[in-house]
PDB file of C-alpha atoms and ligand atoms in Angstrom:
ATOM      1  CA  UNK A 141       0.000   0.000   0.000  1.00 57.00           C
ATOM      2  CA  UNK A 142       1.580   3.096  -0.855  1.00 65.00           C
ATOM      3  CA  UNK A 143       2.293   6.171   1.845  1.00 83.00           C
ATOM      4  CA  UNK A 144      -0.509   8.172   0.707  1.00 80.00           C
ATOM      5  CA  UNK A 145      -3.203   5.079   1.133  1.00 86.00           C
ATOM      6  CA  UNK A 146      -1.689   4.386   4.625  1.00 91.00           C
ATOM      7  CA  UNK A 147      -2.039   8.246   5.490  1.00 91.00           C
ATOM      8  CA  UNK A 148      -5.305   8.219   5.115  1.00 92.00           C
ATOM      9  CA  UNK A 149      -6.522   4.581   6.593  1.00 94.00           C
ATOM     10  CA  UNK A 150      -4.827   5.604   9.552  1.00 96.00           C
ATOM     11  CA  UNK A 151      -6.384   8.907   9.244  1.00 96.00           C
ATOM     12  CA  UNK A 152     -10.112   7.058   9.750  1.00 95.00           C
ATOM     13  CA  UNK A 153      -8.939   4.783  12.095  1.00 95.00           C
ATOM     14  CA  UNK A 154      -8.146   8.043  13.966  1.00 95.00           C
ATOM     15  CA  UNK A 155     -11.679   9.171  13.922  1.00 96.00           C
ATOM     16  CA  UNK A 156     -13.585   5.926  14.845  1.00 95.00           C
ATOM     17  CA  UNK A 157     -10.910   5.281  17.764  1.00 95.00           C
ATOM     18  CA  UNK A 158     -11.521   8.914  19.401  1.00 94.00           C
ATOM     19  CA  UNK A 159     -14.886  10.145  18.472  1.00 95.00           C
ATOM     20  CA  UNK A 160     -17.823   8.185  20.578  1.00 95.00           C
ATOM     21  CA  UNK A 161     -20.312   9.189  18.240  1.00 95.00           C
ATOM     22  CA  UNK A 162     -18.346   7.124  15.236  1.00 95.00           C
ATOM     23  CA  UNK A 163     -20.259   3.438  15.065  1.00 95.00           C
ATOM     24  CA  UNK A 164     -18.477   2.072  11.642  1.00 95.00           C
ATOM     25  CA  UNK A 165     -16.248   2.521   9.674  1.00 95.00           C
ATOM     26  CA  UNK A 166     -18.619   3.191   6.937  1.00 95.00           C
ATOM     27  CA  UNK A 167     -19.786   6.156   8.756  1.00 96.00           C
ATOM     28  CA  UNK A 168     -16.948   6.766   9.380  1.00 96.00           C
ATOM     29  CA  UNK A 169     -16.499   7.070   4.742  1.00 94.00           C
ATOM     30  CA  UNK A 170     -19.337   9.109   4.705  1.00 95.00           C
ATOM     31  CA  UNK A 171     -19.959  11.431   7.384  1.00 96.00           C
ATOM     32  CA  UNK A 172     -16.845  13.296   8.186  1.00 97.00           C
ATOM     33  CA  UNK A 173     -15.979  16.318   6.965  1.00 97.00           C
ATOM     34  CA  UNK A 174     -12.671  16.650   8.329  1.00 97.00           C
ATOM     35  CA  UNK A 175     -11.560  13.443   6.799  1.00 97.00           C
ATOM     36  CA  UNK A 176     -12.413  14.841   3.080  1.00 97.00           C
ATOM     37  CA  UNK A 177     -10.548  17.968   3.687  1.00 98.00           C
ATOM     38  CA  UNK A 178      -7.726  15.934   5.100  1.00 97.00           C
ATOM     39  CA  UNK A 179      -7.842  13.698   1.890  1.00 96.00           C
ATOM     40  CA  UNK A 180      -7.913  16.587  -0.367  1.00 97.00           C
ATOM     41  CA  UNK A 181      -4.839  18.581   1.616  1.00 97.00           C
ATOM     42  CA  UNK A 182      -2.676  15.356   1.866  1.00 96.00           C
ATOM     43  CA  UNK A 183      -3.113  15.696  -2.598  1.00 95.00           C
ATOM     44  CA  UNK A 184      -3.119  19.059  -3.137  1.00 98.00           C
ATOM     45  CA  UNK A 185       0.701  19.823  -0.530  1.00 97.00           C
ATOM     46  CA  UNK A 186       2.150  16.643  -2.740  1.00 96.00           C
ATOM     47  CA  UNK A 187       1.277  19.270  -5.756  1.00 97.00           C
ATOM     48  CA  UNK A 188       2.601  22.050  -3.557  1.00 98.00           C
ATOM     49  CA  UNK A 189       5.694  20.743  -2.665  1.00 97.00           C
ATOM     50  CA  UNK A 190       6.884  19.225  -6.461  1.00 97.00           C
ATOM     51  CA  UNK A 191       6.012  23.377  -7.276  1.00 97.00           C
ATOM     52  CA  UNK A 192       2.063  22.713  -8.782  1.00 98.00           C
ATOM     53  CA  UNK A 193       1.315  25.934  -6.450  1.00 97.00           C
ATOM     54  CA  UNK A 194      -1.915  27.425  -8.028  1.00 98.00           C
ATOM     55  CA  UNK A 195      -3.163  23.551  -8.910  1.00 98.00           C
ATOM     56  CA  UNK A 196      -2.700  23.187  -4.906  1.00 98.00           C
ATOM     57  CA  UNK A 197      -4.560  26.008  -4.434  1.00 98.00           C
ATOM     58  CA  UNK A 198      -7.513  25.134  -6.362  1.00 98.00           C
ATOM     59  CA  UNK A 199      -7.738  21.273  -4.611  1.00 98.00           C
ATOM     60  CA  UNK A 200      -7.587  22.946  -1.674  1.00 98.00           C
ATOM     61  CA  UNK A 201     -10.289  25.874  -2.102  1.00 98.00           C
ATOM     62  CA  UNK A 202     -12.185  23.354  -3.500  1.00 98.00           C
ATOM     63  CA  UNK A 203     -12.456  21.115  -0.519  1.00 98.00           C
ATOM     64  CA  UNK A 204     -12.831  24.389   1.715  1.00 98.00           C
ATOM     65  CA  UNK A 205     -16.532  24.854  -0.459  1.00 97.00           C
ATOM     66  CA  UNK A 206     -17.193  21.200   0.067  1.00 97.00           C
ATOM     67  CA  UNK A 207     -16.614  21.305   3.949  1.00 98.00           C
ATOM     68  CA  UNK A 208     -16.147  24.625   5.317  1.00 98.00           C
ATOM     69  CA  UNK A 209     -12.208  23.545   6.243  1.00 98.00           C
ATOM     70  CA  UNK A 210     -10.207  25.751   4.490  1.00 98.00           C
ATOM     71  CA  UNK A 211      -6.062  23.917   4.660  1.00 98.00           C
ATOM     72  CA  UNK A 212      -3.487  25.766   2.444  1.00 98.00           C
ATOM     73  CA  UNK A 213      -1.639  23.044   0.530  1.00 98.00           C
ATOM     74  CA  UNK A 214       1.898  24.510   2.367  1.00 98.00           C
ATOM     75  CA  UNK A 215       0.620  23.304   5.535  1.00 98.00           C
ATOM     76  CA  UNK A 216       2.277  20.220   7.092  1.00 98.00           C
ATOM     77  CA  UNK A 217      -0.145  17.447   8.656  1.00 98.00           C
ATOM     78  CA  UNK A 218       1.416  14.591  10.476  1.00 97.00           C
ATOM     79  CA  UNK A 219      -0.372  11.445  10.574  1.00 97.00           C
ATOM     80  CA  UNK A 220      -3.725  10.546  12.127  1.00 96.00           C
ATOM     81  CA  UNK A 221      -5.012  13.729  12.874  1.00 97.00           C
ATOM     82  CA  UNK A 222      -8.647  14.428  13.690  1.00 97.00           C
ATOM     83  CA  UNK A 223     -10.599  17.252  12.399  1.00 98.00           C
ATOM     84  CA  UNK A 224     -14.037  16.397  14.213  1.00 96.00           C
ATOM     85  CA  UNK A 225     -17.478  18.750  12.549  1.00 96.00           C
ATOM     86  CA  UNK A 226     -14.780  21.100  11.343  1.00 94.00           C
ATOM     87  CA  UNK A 227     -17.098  23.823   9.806  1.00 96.00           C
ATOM     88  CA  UNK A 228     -14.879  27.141  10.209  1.00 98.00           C
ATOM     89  CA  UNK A 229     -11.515  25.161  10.344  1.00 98.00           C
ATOM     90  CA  UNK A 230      -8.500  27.580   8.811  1.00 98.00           C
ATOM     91  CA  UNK A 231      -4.817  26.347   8.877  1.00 98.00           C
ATOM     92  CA  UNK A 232      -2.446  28.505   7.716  1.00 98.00           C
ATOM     93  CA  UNK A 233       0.561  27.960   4.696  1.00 97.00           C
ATOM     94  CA  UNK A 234       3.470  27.684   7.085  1.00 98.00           C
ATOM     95  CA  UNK A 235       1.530  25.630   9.939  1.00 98.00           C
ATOM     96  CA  UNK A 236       3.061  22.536  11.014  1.00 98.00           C
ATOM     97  CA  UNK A 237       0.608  19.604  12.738  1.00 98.00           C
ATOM     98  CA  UNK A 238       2.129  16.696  14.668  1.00 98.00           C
ATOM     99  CA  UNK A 239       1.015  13.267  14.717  1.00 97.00           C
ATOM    100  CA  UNK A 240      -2.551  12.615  16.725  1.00 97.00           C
ATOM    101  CA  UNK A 241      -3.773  15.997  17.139  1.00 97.00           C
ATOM    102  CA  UNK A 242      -7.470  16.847  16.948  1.00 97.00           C
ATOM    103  CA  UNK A 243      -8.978  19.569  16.236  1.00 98.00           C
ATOM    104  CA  UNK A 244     -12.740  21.031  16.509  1.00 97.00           C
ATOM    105  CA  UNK A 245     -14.722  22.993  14.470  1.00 98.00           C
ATOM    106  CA  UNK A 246     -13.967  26.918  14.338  1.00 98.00           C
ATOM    107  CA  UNK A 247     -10.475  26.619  14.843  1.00 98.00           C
ATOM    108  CA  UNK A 248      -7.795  28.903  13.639  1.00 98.00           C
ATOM    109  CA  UNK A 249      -4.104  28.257  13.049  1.00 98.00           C
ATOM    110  CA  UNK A 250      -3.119  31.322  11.785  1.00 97.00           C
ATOM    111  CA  UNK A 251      -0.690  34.461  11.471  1.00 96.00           C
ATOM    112  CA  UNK A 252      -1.221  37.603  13.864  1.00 94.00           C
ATOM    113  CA  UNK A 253      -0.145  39.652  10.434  1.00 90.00           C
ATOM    114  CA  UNK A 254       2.522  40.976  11.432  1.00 85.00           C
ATOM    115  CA  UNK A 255       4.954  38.285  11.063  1.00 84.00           C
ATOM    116  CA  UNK A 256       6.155  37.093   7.244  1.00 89.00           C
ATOM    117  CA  UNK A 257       8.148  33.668   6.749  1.00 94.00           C
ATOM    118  CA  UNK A 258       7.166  31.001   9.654  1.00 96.00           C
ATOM    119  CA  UNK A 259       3.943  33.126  10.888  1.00 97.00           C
ATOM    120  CA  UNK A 260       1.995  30.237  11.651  1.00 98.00           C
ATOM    121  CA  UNK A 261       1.952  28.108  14.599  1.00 98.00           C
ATOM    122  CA  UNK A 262       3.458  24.443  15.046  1.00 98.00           C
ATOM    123  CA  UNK A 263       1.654  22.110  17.132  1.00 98.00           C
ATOM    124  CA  UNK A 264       2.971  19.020  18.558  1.00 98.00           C
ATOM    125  CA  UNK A 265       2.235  15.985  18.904  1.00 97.00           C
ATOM    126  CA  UNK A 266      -0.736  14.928  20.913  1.00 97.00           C
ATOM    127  CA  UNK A 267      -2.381  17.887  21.510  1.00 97.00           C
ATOM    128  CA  UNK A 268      -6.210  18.903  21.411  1.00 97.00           C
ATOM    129  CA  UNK A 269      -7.834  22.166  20.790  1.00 98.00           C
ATOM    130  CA  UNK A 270     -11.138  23.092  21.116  1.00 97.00           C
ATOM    131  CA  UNK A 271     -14.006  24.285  19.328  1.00 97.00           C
ATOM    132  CA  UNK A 272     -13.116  28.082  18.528  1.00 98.00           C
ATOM    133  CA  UNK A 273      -9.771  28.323  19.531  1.00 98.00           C
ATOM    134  CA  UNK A 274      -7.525  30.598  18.110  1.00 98.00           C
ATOM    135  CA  UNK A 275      -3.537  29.923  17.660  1.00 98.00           C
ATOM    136  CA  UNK A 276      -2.044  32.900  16.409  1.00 98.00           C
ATOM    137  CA  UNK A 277       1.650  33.688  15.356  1.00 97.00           C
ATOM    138  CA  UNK A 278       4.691  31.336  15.109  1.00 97.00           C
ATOM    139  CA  UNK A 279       4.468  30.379  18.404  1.00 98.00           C
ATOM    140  CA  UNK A 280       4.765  25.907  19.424  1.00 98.00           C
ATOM    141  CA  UNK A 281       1.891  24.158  21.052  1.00 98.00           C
ATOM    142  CA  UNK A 282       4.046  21.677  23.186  1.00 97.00           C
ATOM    143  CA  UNK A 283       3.010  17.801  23.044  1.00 97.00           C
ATOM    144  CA  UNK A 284      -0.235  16.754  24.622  1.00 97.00           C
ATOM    145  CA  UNK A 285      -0.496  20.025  25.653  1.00 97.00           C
ATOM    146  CA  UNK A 286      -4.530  20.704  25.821  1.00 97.00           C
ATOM    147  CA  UNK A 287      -6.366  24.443  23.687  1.00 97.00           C
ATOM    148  CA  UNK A 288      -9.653  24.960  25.730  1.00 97.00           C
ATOM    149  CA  UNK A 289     -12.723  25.923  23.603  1.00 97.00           C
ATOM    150  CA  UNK A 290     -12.461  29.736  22.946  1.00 97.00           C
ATOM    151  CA  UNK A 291      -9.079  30.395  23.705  1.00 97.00           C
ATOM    152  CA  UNK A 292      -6.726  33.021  21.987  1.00 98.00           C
ATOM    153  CA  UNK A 293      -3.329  31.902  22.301  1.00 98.00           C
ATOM    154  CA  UNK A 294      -0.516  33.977  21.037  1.00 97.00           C
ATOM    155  CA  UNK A 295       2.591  32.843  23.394  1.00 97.00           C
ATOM    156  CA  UNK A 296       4.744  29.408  22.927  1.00 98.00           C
ATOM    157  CA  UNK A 297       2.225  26.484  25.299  1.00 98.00           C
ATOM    158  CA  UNK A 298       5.084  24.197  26.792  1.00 97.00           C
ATOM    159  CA  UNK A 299       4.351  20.469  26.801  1.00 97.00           C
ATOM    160  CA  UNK A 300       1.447  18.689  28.913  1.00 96.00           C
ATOM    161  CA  UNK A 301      -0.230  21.457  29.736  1.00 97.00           C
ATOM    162  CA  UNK A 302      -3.952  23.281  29.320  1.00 97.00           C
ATOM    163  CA  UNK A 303      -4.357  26.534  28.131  1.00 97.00           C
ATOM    164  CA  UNK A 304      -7.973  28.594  28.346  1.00 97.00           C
ATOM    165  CA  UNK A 305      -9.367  31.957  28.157  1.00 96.00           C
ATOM    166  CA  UNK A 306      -8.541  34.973  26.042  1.00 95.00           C
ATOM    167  CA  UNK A 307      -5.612  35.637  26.406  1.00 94.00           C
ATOM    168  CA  UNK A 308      -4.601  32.096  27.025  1.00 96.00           C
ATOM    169  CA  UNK A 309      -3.436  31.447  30.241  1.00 95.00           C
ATOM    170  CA  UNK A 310      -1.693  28.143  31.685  1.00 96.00           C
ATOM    171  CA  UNK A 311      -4.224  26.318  34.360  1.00 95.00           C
ATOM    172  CA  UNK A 312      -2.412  23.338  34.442  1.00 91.00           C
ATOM    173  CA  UNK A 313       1.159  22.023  34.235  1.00 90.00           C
ATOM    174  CA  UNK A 314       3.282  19.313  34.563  1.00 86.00           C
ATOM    175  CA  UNK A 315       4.515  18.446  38.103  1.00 74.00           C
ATOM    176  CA  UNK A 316       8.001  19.812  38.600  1.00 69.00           C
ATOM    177  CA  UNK A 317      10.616  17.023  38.199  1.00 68.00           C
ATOM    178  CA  UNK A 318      13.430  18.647  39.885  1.00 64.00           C
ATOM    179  CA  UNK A 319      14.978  20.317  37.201  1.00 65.00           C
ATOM    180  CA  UNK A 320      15.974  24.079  36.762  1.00 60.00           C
ATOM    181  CA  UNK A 321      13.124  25.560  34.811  1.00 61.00           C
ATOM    182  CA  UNK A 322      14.244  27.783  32.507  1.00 61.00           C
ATOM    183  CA  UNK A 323      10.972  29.182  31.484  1.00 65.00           C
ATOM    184  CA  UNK A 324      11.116  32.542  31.388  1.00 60.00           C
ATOM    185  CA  UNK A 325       7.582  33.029  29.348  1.00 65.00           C
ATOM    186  CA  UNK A 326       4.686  31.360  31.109  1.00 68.00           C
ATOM    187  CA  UNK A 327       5.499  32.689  34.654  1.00 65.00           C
ATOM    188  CA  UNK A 328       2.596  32.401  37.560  1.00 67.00           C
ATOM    189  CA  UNK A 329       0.604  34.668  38.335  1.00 73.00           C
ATOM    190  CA  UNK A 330       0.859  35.570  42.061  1.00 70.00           C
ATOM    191  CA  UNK A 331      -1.818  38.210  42.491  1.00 77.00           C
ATOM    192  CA  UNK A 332      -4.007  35.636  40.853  1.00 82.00           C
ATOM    193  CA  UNK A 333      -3.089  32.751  43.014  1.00 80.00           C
ATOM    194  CA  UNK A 334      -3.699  34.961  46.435  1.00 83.00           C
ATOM    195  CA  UNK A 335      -7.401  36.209  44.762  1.00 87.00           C
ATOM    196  CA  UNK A 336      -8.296  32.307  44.331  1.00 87.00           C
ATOM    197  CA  UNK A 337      -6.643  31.398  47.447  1.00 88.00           C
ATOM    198  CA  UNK A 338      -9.062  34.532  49.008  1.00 91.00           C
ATOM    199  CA  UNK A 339     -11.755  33.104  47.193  1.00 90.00           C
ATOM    200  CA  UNK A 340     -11.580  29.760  48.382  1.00 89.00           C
ATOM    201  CA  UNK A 341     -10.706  30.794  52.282  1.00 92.00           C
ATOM    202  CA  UNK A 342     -14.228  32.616  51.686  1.00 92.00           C
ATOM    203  CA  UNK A 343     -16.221  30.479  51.145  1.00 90.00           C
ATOM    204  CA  UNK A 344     -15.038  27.783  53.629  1.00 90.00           C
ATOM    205  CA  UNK A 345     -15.697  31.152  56.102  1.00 90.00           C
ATOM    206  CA  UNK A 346     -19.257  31.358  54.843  1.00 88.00           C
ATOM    207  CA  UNK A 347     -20.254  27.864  55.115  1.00 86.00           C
ATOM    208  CA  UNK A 348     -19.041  27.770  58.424  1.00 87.00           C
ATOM    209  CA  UNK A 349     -21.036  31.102  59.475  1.00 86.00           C
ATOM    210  CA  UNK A 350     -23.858  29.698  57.846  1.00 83.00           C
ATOM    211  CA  UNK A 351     -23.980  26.321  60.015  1.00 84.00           C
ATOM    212  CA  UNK A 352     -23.719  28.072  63.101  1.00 85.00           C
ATOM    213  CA  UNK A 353     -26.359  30.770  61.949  1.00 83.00           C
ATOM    214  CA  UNK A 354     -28.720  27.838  61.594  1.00 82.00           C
ATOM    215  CA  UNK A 355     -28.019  26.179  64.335  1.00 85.00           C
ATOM    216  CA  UNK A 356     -28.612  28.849  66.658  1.00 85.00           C
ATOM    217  CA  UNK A 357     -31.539  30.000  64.640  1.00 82.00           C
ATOM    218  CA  UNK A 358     -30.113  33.337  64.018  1.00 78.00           C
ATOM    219  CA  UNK A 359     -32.981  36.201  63.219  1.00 71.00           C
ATOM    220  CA  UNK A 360     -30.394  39.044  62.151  1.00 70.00           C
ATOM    221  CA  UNK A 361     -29.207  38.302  58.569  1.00 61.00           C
ATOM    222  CA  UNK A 362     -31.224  40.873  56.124  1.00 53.00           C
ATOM    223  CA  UNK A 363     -31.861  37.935  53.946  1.00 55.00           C
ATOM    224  CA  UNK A 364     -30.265  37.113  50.693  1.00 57.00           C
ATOM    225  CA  UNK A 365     -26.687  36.512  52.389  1.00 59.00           C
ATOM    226  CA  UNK A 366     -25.199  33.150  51.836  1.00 56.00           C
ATOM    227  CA  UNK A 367     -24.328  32.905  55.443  1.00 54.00           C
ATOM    228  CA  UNK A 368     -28.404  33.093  56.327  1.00 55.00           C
ATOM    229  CA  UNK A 369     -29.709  30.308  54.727  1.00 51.00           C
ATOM    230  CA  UNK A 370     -32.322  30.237  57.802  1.00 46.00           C
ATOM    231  CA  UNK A 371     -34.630  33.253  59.181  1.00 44.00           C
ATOM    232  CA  UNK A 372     -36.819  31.460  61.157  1.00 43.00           C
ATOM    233  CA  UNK A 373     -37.556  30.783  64.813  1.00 42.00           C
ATOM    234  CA  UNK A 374     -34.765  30.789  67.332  1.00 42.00           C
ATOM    235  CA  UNK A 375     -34.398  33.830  69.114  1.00 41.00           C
ATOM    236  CA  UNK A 376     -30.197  34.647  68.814  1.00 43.00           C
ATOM    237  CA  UNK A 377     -29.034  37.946  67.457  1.00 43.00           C
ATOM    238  CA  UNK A 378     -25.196  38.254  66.049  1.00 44.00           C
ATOM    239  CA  UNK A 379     -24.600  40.392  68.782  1.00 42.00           C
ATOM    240  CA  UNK A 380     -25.231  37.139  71.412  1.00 40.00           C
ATOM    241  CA  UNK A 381     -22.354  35.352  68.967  1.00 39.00           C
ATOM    242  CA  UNK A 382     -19.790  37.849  69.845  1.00 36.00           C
TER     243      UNK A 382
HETATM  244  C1  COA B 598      -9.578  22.697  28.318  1.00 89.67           C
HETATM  245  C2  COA B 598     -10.200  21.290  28.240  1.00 89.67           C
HETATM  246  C3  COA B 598      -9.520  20.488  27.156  1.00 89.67           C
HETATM  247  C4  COA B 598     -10.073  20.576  29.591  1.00 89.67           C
HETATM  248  O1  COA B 598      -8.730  20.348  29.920  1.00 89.67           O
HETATM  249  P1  COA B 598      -8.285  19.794  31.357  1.00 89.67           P
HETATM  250  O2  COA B 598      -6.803  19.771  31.388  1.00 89.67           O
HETATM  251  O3  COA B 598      -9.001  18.519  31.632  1.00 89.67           O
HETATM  252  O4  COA B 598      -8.760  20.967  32.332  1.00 89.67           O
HETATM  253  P2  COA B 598      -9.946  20.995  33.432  1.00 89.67           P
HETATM  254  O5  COA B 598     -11.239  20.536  32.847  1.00 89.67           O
HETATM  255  O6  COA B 598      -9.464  20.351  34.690  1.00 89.67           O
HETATM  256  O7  COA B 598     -10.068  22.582  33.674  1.00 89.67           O
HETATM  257  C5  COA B 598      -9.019  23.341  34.265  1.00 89.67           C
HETATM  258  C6  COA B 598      -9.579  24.730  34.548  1.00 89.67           C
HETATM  259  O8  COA B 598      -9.836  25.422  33.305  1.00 89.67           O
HETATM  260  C7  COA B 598     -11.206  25.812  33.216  1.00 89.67           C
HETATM  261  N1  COA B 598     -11.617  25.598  31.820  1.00 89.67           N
HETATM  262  C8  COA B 598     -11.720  24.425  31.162  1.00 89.67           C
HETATM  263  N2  COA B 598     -12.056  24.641  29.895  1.00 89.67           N
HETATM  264  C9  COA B 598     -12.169  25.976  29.734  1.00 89.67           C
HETATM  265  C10 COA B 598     -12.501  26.803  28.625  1.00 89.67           C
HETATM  266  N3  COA B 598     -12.753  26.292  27.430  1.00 89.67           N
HETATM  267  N4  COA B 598     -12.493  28.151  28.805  1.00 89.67           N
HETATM  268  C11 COA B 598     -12.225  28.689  30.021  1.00 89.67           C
HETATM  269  N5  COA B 598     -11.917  27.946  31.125  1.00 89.67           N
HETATM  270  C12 COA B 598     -11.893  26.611  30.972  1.00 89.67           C
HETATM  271  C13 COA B 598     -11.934  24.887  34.184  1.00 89.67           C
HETATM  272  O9  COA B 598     -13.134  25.465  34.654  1.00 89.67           O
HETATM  273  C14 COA B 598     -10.919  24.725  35.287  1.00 89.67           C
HETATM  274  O10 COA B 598     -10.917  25.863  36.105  1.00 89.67           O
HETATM  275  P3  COA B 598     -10.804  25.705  37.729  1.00 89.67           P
HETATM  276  O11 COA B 598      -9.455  25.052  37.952  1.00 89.67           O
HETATM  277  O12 COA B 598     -10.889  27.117  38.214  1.00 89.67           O
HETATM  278  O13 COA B 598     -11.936  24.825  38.124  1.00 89.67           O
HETATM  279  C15 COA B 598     -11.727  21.368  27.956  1.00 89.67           C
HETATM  280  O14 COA B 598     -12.403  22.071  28.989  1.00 89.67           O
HETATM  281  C16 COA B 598     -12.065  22.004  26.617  1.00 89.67           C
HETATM  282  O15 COA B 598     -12.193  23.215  26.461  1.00 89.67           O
HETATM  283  N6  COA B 598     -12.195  21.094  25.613  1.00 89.67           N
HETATM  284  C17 COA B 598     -12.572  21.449  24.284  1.00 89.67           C
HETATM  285  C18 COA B 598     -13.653  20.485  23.855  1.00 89.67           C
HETATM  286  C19 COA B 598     -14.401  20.968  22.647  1.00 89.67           C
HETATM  287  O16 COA B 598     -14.027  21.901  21.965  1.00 89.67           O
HETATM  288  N7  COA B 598     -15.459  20.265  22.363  1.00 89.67           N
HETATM  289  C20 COA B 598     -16.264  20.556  21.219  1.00 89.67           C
HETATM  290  C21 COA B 598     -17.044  19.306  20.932  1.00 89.67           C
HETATM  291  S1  COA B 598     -18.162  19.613  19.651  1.00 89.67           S
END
């Protein structure tokens, strides 16, 4: 079987091994989008690359009115990749995939437009990213790393790790190992930490009140607070907790 077959069998085993909604295989044929546009892009960057650019172009655009994905042909798309609904889908010319990425509908890979040469982002293996996200800029999605739905990332993501929220910030990261992190990019963000640690400390506080308030059968609360779950009988005041 030559490369190109291979590509894309693997490319629909992809699909029916990680989307639940994917019974058969022949469903699998018919009903997916992103595999089409996938087809047609593995074709039309073989034309791109041997120098066929407008051909390319025209394979590609065509696919982009058949499923909404628009791939330029200079893109490169490891192996098994996943484009699940994919309506909205753009990937820019100088994007590079890895192998077993997916990707949802309304995503874009794309240049900020300011940069020329590389100005699209390279994404590594592994990695997901969600319905609406935006990668912008030659910036490196690191392996398995995870692109919540909606989020605007413009700054290098470094490996195993989620990113959400416009901009995109790092919620989770890999456990420290020991080793000097030379990181100087995606720092923390202390004032955030204390404001969640706040938070949290809170609301521990106002369950707490709110117990006691009801045990006592406290009268005083205006009503409304979270603390004063209970305004009925019982005869304590706040002043009688002090
Ligand atoms: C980001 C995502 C991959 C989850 O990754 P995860 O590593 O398991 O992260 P968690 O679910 O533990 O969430 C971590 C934090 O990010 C927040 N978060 C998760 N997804 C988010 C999103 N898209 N936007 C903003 N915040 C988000 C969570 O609320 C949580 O916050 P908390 O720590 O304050 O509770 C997932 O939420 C997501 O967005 N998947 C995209 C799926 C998609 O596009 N589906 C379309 C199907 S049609």
């Amino acid at each position: 079987m030559s490369d190109w077959k291979t590509l894309i069998k693997e490319d629909r085993q992809a699909v029916l091994a990680r989307d639940p909604a994917a019974k058969s295989m022949a469903e699998v044929r018919l009903c997916y989008p992103g595999l089409t546009a996938l087809k047609a892009h593995r074709r039309a960057h073989a034309l791109y690359r041997r120098g066929h650019v407008l051909l390319a172009r025209l394979l590609s655009q065509r696919a982009r009115h058949r499923t909404g994905i628009e791939i330029h042909p200079g893109a490169q798309i490891g192996r098994r990749v996943f484009i699940d609904h994919g309506d909205g889908v753009v990937i820019g010319e100088t994007t590079i995939i890895g192998d077993d990425v997916t990707i949802y509908q309304g995503v874009t890979l794309g240049g900020t437009g300011k940069e020329t040469g590389k100005r699209h982002p390279t994404i590594g293996n592994g990695v997901t990213i969600g319905a609406g996200a935006k990668v912008l800029g030659p910036i490196t999605i690191g392996d398995h790393s995870k692109v919540g739905a909606g989020a605007i990332v413009l700054k290098d993501v470094p490996p195993n790790c989620t990113v959400v929220g416009n901009p995109g910030r790092i919620v989770k990261k890999p456990k420290p190992t020991g080793e000097v992190d030379l990181d100087q990019v995606n720092l923390p963000d202390p004032m955030l930490e204390r404001m969640e640690a706040l938070y949290h400390r809170l609301s521990a506080l106002e369950n707490c009140l709110s117990r006691h308030a009801r045990r006592i059968g406290c009268q005083d609360c205006p009503g409304g607070e979270p603390w004063c779950e209970n305004d009925s009988k019982g005869s304590e005041t706040h002043a009688d907790l002090q």
